[in-house]
Amino acid sequence: MHALVLGIALLWCAGLWCYLPISLITVAAVACAWGALYLHRRRRPQHTAGWLWALVVCCITTFCALPGPAQVQWQRSWAKAPTFELNHTNNTLTVHNLRDFRYRSVQDFDSVYRTEHYDLSQLTGADFAECHWDGMEAICHTMMSFHFADGRNLVVSAETRLPEGVEQNAIGGLYKQYGLLYIFGTEDDIFRLRTDYRHEDLYLMPLRCTPAQARSMLLHFVSLQQETARNNTPYNTVTHNCSTGLINTFAGINPHMTDGHYMLPIHNGSISRILFENGAFQSLPGETYDAFRRRTYLGYDIMPEQQHQSYSQAIRAKITPQH
């Protein structure tokens, strides 16, 4: 086991040299490698591992000291970060740079940002959204949607913030190559992009939570985005991804979503099953998890059945049991 852990750590160090070629790391690597080789030739293998661990510690220390990605030219989808004003007197949340893009295709869209005011006393509940692509079940993109008495819905989606000309990959996501952005937007933008244009498999699962719990979750995400912007937090495939911010939010409605599930973000397709098994969703009496999944699956190319319906009304009509 010790050798396996050391091997994984050294592989991570190798990736660090590839993605972040820093002279300090290179010097430390050469020094530690020569030290390990010298001790190995002197038939002191027990000391060789010590030198290799010293290399790992040096790399981790240097990596932790590095800042997040510079404020570069971000791709259009993540060009603007939301900012907030919370008025405790009238219980109002103001969201600046709320994203509400208008799509003609995945690549052809109008970048629309707005300022919206939300009366938190009118918050009625929240939904957990899970999006899969390319047939993957173990990994997904997770989002939240908060709904208000006036019919509006506010989506929060933690996403990889990519610089212009850069494509995302899971390995690069381990080495501070990308930014992290909590997008606050409309369902017409965030959800419709996935169902009607990317044709991804999106599930919308109503949470069993009180308005007070929904308020606490929403303000938690506001705090996360403010902290991310303040600290220039980079995206990380394991520690800062689309699901890491979700785990703590669920603790208030599901005490089982605590320390034991902090590893869920690396196989986040199981989050919904754990929530279901612990009664966190508005499931029907006797409904199985598989039946619940079928009922909350949205499908593609969603068109309102009635002319006056909005996209948000249409997707909820699909998951509401018909009596």
Short mmCIF file of C-alpha atoms in Angstrom, two decimals:
data_model
loop_
_atom_site.label_atom_id
_atom_site.label_comp_id
_atom_site.label_asym_id
_atom_site.label_seq_id
_atom_site.Cartn_x
_atom_site.Cartn_y
_atom_site.Cartn_z
CA MET A 1 0.00 0.00 0.00
CA HIS A 2 2.85 2.38 0.85
CA ALA A 3 4.43 1.77 -2.54
CA LEU A 4 1.07 2.32 -4.30
CA VAL A 5 0.50 5.67 -2.56
CA LEU A 6 4.05 6.77 -3.36
CA GLY A 7 3.60 5.74 -6.98
CA ILE A 8 0.37 7.77 -7.32
CA ALA A 9 2.06 10.76 -5.69
CA LEU A 10 5.00 10.55 -8.10
CA LEU A 11 2.64 10.34 -11.07
CA TRP A 12 0.94 13.52 -9.86
CA CYS A 13 4.38 15.16 -9.58
CA ALA A 14 5.17 14.12 -13.14
CA GLY A 15 2.00 15.83 -14.32
CA LEU A 16 2.93 18.91 -12.33
CA TRP A 17 6.22 19.24 -14.23
CA CYS A 18 4.32 18.91 -17.52
CA TYR A 19 1.59 21.45 -16.77
CA LEU A 20 3.53 23.84 -14.53
CA PRO A 21 7.19 23.78 -15.57
CA ILE A 22 8.68 25.76 -12.67
CA SER A 23 12.44 26.00 -12.16
CA LEU A 24 12.16 25.35 -8.41
CA ILE A 25 10.35 22.08 -9.00
CA THR A 26 12.85 21.05 -11.67
CA VAL A 27 15.82 21.72 -9.38
CA ALA A 28 14.19 19.84 -6.51
CA ALA A 29 13.33 16.93 -8.78
CA VAL A 30 16.88 16.60 -10.07
CA ALA A 31 18.35 16.85 -6.56
CA CYS A 32 15.97 14.27 -5.09
CA ALA A 33 16.36 11.92 -8.05
CA TRP A 34 20.15 12.02 -7.81
CA GLY A 35 19.93 11.46 -4.06
CA ALA A 36 17.62 8.48 -4.49
CA LEU A 37 19.88 6.99 -7.21
CA TYR A 38 22.97 7.44 -5.05
CA LEU A 39 21.36 5.71 -2.05
CA HIS A 40 20.02 2.93 -4.24
CA ARG A 41 23.51 2.24 -5.62
CA ARG A 42 24.82 2.23 -2.07
CA ARG A 43 22.20 -0.45 -1.35
CA ARG A 44 20.16 1.70 1.00
CA PRO A 45 16.69 1.29 -0.50
CA GLN A 46 15.02 2.30 2.76
CA HIS A 47 16.50 5.78 2.30
CA THR A 48 15.49 5.92 -1.36
CA ALA A 49 11.81 6.14 -0.46
CA GLY A 50 12.59 9.01 1.91
CA TRP A 51 14.18 11.02 -0.89
CA LEU A 52 11.24 10.34 -3.15
CA TRP A 53 8.80 11.49 -0.47
CA ALA A 54 10.90 14.62 -0.06
CA LEU A 55 10.41 15.26 -3.77
CA VAL A 56 6.64 14.81 -3.37
CA VAL A 57 6.51 17.20 -0.40
CA CYS A 58 8.54 19.79 -2.31
CA CYS A 59 6.18 19.57 -5.28
CA ILE A 60 3.03 19.79 -3.14
CA THR A 61 4.40 22.78 -1.20
CA THR A 62 5.28 24.62 -4.38
CA PHE A 63 1.91 23.78 -5.97
CA CYS A 64 -0.04 25.07 -2.96
CA ALA A 65 1.87 28.36 -3.09
CA LEU A 66 0.95 28.97 -6.73
CA PRO A 67 -1.95 31.35 -7.40
CA GLY A 68 -5.00 30.44 -9.44
CA PRO A 69 -5.17 31.25 -13.16
CA ALA A 70 -4.60 34.88 -14.06
CA GLN A 71 -7.51 37.12 -15.03
CA VAL A 72 -7.26 36.29 -18.71
CA GLN A 73 -9.69 36.60 -21.60
CA TRP A 74 -12.32 34.01 -20.67
CA GLN A 75 -14.43 32.20 -23.21
CA ARG A 76 -17.82 33.81 -23.88
CA SER A 77 -19.82 31.37 -21.78
CA TRP A 78 -17.91 32.37 -18.65
CA ALA A 79 -16.96 35.96 -19.50
CA LYS A 80 -18.75 37.64 -16.58
CA ALA A 81 -18.92 36.58 -12.95
CA PRO A 82 -22.03 37.30 -10.87
CA THR A 83 -21.92 39.78 -7.99
CA PHE A 84 -24.47 40.21 -5.24
CA GLU A 85 -26.15 42.61 -2.87
CA LEU A 86 -27.97 41.20 0.14
CA ASN A 87 -30.36 43.59 1.86
CA HIS A 88 -31.22 42.17 5.27
CA THR A 89 -33.78 44.92 5.94
CA ASN A 90 -36.17 43.89 3.17
CA ASN A 91 -34.79 40.35 2.76
CA THR A 92 -33.80 40.91 -0.87
CA LEU A 93 -31.00 39.37 -2.89
CA THR A 94 -29.82 41.30 -5.95
CA VAL A 95 -27.88 39.33 -8.55
CA HIS A 96 -25.79 41.29 -11.07
CA ASN A 97 -24.57 39.54 -14.23
CA LEU A 98 -27.34 36.97 -14.08
CA ARG A 99 -26.82 34.82 -17.19
CA ASP A 100 -29.72 34.51 -19.63
CA PHE A 101 -28.17 33.56 -22.99
CA ARG A 102 -30.38 33.13 -26.05
CA TYR A 103 -29.34 30.17 -28.20
CA ARG A 104 -29.69 29.37 -31.87
CA SER A 105 -27.17 26.53 -31.59
CA VAL A 106 -24.51 25.45 -29.08
CA GLN A 107 -21.96 27.80 -30.63
CA ASP A 108 -24.33 30.50 -31.89
CA PHE A 109 -25.92 32.54 -29.11
CA ASP A 110 -26.48 36.03 -27.77
CA SER A 111 -24.66 36.76 -24.50
CA VAL A 112 -27.35 38.33 -22.33
CA TYR A 113 -26.68 39.38 -18.72
CA ARG A 114 -29.22 41.02 -16.44
CA THR A 115 -29.66 42.32 -12.94
CA GLU A 116 -32.47 40.66 -10.99
CA HIS A 117 -33.91 41.25 -7.53
CA TYR A 118 -35.23 38.28 -5.53
CA ASP A 119 -37.44 38.51 -2.48
CA LEU A 120 -36.08 35.72 -0.28
CA SER A 121 -39.32 35.60 1.70
CA GLN A 122 -40.95 34.35 -1.55
CA LEU A 123 -38.53 31.44 -1.96
CA THR A 124 -40.64 28.28 -2.05
CA GLY A 125 -38.23 25.40 -2.67
CA ALA A 126 -35.32 23.93 -4.60
CA ASP A 127 -34.56 21.23 -7.16
CA PHE A 128 -31.42 19.17 -7.67
CA ALA A 129 -30.42 18.80 -11.32
CA GLU A 130 -28.13 16.09 -12.67
CA CYS A 131 -26.83 16.09 -16.24
CA HIS A 132 -25.15 13.15 -18.02
CA TRP A 133 -23.51 12.96 -21.45
CA ASP A 134 -21.93 10.31 -23.68
CA GLY A 135 -23.66 7.55 -21.74
CA MET A 136 -21.64 8.15 -18.56
CA GLU A 137 -23.52 7.29 -15.36
CA ALA A 138 -20.82 7.53 -12.69
CA ILE A 139 -19.92 11.13 -13.59
CA CYS A 140 -22.31 13.98 -14.21
CA HIS A 141 -22.71 17.74 -13.95
CA THR A 142 -24.73 18.82 -10.92
CA MET A 143 -26.75 22.01 -10.49
CA MET A 144 -29.41 23.55 -8.25
CA SER A 145 -32.54 25.50 -9.15
CA PHE A 146 -34.33 27.69 -6.60
CA HIS A 147 -37.93 28.67 -7.27
CA PHE A 148 -39.95 31.63 -6.08
CA ALA A 149 -43.66 32.32 -5.59
CA ASP A 150 -43.70 34.70 -8.58
CA GLY A 151 -42.77 31.84 -10.92
CA ARG A 152 -39.12 32.73 -11.43
CA ASN A 153 -36.38 30.13 -11.04
CA LEU A 154 -32.74 30.82 -10.24
CA VAL A 155 -30.16 28.22 -11.35
CA VAL A 156 -26.73 27.84 -9.75
CA SER A 157 -24.16 25.91 -11.76
CA ALA A 158 -20.50 25.59 -10.72
CA GLU A 159 -18.50 25.38 -13.94
CA THR A 160 -14.98 25.25 -15.28
CA ARG A 161 -13.97 28.73 -16.44
CA LEU A 162 -11.89 28.25 -19.56
CA PRO A 163 -9.55 30.85 -21.13
CA GLU A 164 -9.93 31.56 -24.83
CA GLY A 165 -8.51 28.80 -27.01
CA VAL A 166 -8.28 26.25 -24.18
CA GLU A 167 -10.12 22.92 -24.07
CA GLN A 168 -10.89 21.22 -20.78
CA ASN A 169 -9.46 17.86 -19.81
CA ALA A 170 -9.59 16.01 -16.52
CA ILE A 171 -5.80 15.79 -16.08
CA GLY A 172 -5.23 19.49 -16.70
CA GLY A 173 -7.95 20.13 -14.13
CA LEU A 174 -5.61 18.82 -11.41
CA TYR A 175 -3.03 21.57 -12.00
CA LYS A 176 -4.72 24.98 -11.68
CA GLN A 177 -5.15 25.37 -15.42
CA TYR A 178 -8.74 26.64 -15.28
CA GLY A 179 -10.84 29.01 -13.25
CA LEU A 180 -13.92 28.12 -11.20
CA LEU A 181 -17.17 30.03 -11.62
CA TYR A 182 -20.53 29.69 -9.89
CA ILE A 183 -22.94 30.80 -12.61
CA PHE A 184 -26.28 32.25 -11.52
CA GLY A 185 -28.69 32.10 -14.41
CA THR A 186 -32.10 31.23 -15.80
CA GLU A 187 -33.43 27.76 -16.61
CA ASP A 188 -34.06 29.01 -20.15
CA ASP A 189 -30.29 29.34 -20.45
CA ILE A 190 -28.59 26.81 -18.20
CA PHE A 191 -31.06 23.91 -18.54
CA ARG A 192 -32.32 24.52 -22.07
CA LEU A 193 -28.77 24.57 -23.43
CA ARG A 194 -28.41 21.01 -22.20
CA THR A 195 -31.81 19.57 -23.13
CA ASP A 196 -32.55 21.30 -26.42
CA TYR A 197 -29.14 22.06 -27.94
CA ARG A 198 -26.54 19.67 -26.51
CA HIS A 199 -29.10 16.86 -26.15
CA GLU A 200 -27.69 15.75 -22.81
CA ASP A 201 -29.61 13.67 -20.28
CA LEU A 202 -30.93 16.06 -17.64
CA TYR A 203 -32.86 15.04 -14.52
CA LEU A 204 -34.72 17.58 -12.39
CA MET A 205 -35.40 16.23 -8.90
CA PRO A 206 -37.54 18.23 -6.43
CA LEU A 207 -35.99 18.35 -2.97
CA ARG A 208 -38.03 17.87 0.18
CA CYS A 209 -36.96 21.07 1.92
CA THR A 210 -38.56 24.01 3.68
CA PRO A 211 -38.32 27.58 2.35
CA ALA A 212 -35.88 28.33 5.18
CA GLN A 213 -33.65 25.42 4.13
CA ALA A 214 -33.80 26.53 0.48
CA ARG A 215 -32.82 30.05 1.56
CA SER A 216 -29.86 28.70 3.50
CA MET A 217 -28.70 26.67 0.50
CA LEU A 218 -29.02 29.62 -1.90
CA LEU A 219 -27.06 31.97 0.37
CA HIS A 220 -24.42 29.27 0.77
CA PHE A 221 -23.84 29.36 -3.00
CA VAL A 222 -23.72 33.15 -2.94
CA SER A 223 -21.01 32.90 -0.30
CA LEU A 224 -19.12 30.29 -2.32
CA GLN A 225 -19.01 32.50 -5.42
CA GLN A 226 -17.90 35.50 -3.39
CA GLU A 227 -15.12 33.45 -1.80
CA THR A 228 -14.11 32.02 -5.18
CA ALA A 229 -13.83 35.50 -6.70
CA ARG A 230 -11.98 36.90 -3.69
CA ASN A 231 -9.41 34.09 -3.55
CA ASN A 232 -9.14 33.48 -7.31
CA THR A 233 -9.96 29.83 -6.61
CA PRO A 234 -8.95 27.52 -9.46
CA TYR A 235 -11.03 24.62 -10.70
CA ASN A 236 -9.80 21.22 -9.56
CA THR A 237 -11.07 17.92 -10.93
CA VAL A 238 -11.20 16.43 -7.42
CA THR A 239 -11.32 19.19 -4.80
CA HIS A 240 -13.13 22.11 -6.51
CA ASN A 241 -15.57 20.89 -9.14
CA CYS A 242 -19.28 21.16 -9.88
CA SER A 243 -20.28 19.03 -6.89
CA THR A 244 -17.89 19.92 -4.07
CA GLY A 245 -19.98 22.94 -3.11
CA LEU A 246 -23.14 20.82 -2.97
CA ILE A 247 -22.18 18.43 -0.20
CA ASN A 248 -22.31 20.95 2.63
CA THR A 249 -25.56 22.44 1.35
CA PHE A 250 -27.34 19.11 1.73
CA ALA A 251 -26.27 18.59 5.34
CA GLY A 252 -29.13 20.80 6.53
CA ILE A 253 -31.82 18.65 4.87
CA ASN A 254 -30.03 15.29 5.01
CA PRO A 255 -27.69 14.64 7.95
CA HIS A 256 -26.22 11.65 6.12
CA MET A 257 -24.60 13.91 3.52
CA THR A 258 -21.70 14.72 5.82
CA ASP A 259 -18.04 13.77 6.23
CA GLY A 260 -18.53 10.23 5.00
CA HIS A 261 -19.54 11.48 1.55
CA TYR A 262 -16.90 14.09 0.86
CA MET A 263 -15.43 11.79 -1.79
CA LEU A 264 -18.69 11.87 -3.76
CA PRO A 265 -17.57 14.66 -6.09
CA ILE A 266 -15.22 12.26 -7.89
CA HIS A 267 -18.08 9.85 -8.64
CA ASN A 268 -20.94 12.29 -8.30
CA GLY A 269 -23.42 10.18 -10.22
CA SER A 270 -24.23 8.49 -6.90
CA ILE A 271 -25.29 11.68 -5.09
CA SER A 272 -28.91 11.43 -6.22
CA ARG A 273 -29.19 7.79 -5.10
CA ILE A 274 -27.92 8.63 -1.61
CA LEU A 275 -30.31 11.58 -1.39
CA PHE A 276 -33.19 9.38 -2.52
CA GLU A 277 -32.38 6.62 -0.06
CA ASN A 278 -32.37 9.13 2.77
CA GLY A 279 -35.69 10.74 1.86
CA ALA A 280 -34.35 14.04 0.53
CA PHE A 281 -36.54 14.05 -2.63
CA GLN A 282 -40.26 14.54 -3.13
CA SER A 283 -40.79 10.99 -4.27
CA LEU A 284 -44.17 9.24 -4.45
CA PRO A 285 -45.26 6.65 -1.86
CA GLY A 286 -43.67 3.32 -2.73
CA GLU A 287 -41.73 4.81 -5.66
CA THR A 288 -38.39 3.13 -6.38
CA TYR A 289 -35.26 5.02 -7.26
CA ASP A 290 -35.36 3.79 -10.86
CA ALA A 291 -39.01 4.86 -11.21
CA PHE A 292 -38.18 8.24 -9.70
CA ARG A 293 -35.35 8.66 -12.21
CA ARG A 294 -37.65 7.85 -15.11
CA ARG A 295 -40.23 10.35 -13.85
CA THR A 296 -37.73 13.18 -13.40
CA TYR A 297 -35.96 12.70 -16.75
CA LEU A 298 -36.61 15.71 -18.98
CA GLY A 299 -35.73 14.43 -22.47
CA TYR A 300 -34.81 16.60 -25.47
CA ASP A 301 -36.28 19.46 -27.50
CA ILE A 302 -38.81 20.47 -24.88
CA MET A 303 -41.66 22.48 -26.29
CA PRO A 304 -44.39 24.03 -24.13
CA GLU A 305 -47.67 22.20 -24.61
CA GLN A 306 -49.61 25.46 -24.32
CA GLN A 307 -48.76 28.77 -25.94
CA HIS A 308 -48.63 30.67 -22.68
CA GLN A 309 -46.33 28.12 -21.00
CA SER A 310 -42.68 28.93 -20.33
CA TYR A 311 -39.81 26.48 -20.62
CA SER A 312 -39.72 26.18 -16.80
CA GLN A 313 -43.43 25.35 -16.68
CA ALA A 314 -43.01 22.80 -19.48
CA ILE A 315 -40.22 20.86 -17.77
CA ARG A 316 -42.12 20.75 -14.48
CA ALA A 317 -45.22 19.50 -16.23
CA LYS A 318 -43.12 16.55 -17.43
CA ILE A 319 -42.11 15.49 -13.90
CA THR A 320 -45.41 16.19 -12.13
CA PRO A 321 -47.45 12.99 -11.73
CA GLN A 322 -50.64 13.08 -13.74
CA HIS A 323 -53.75 12.15 -11.75
#
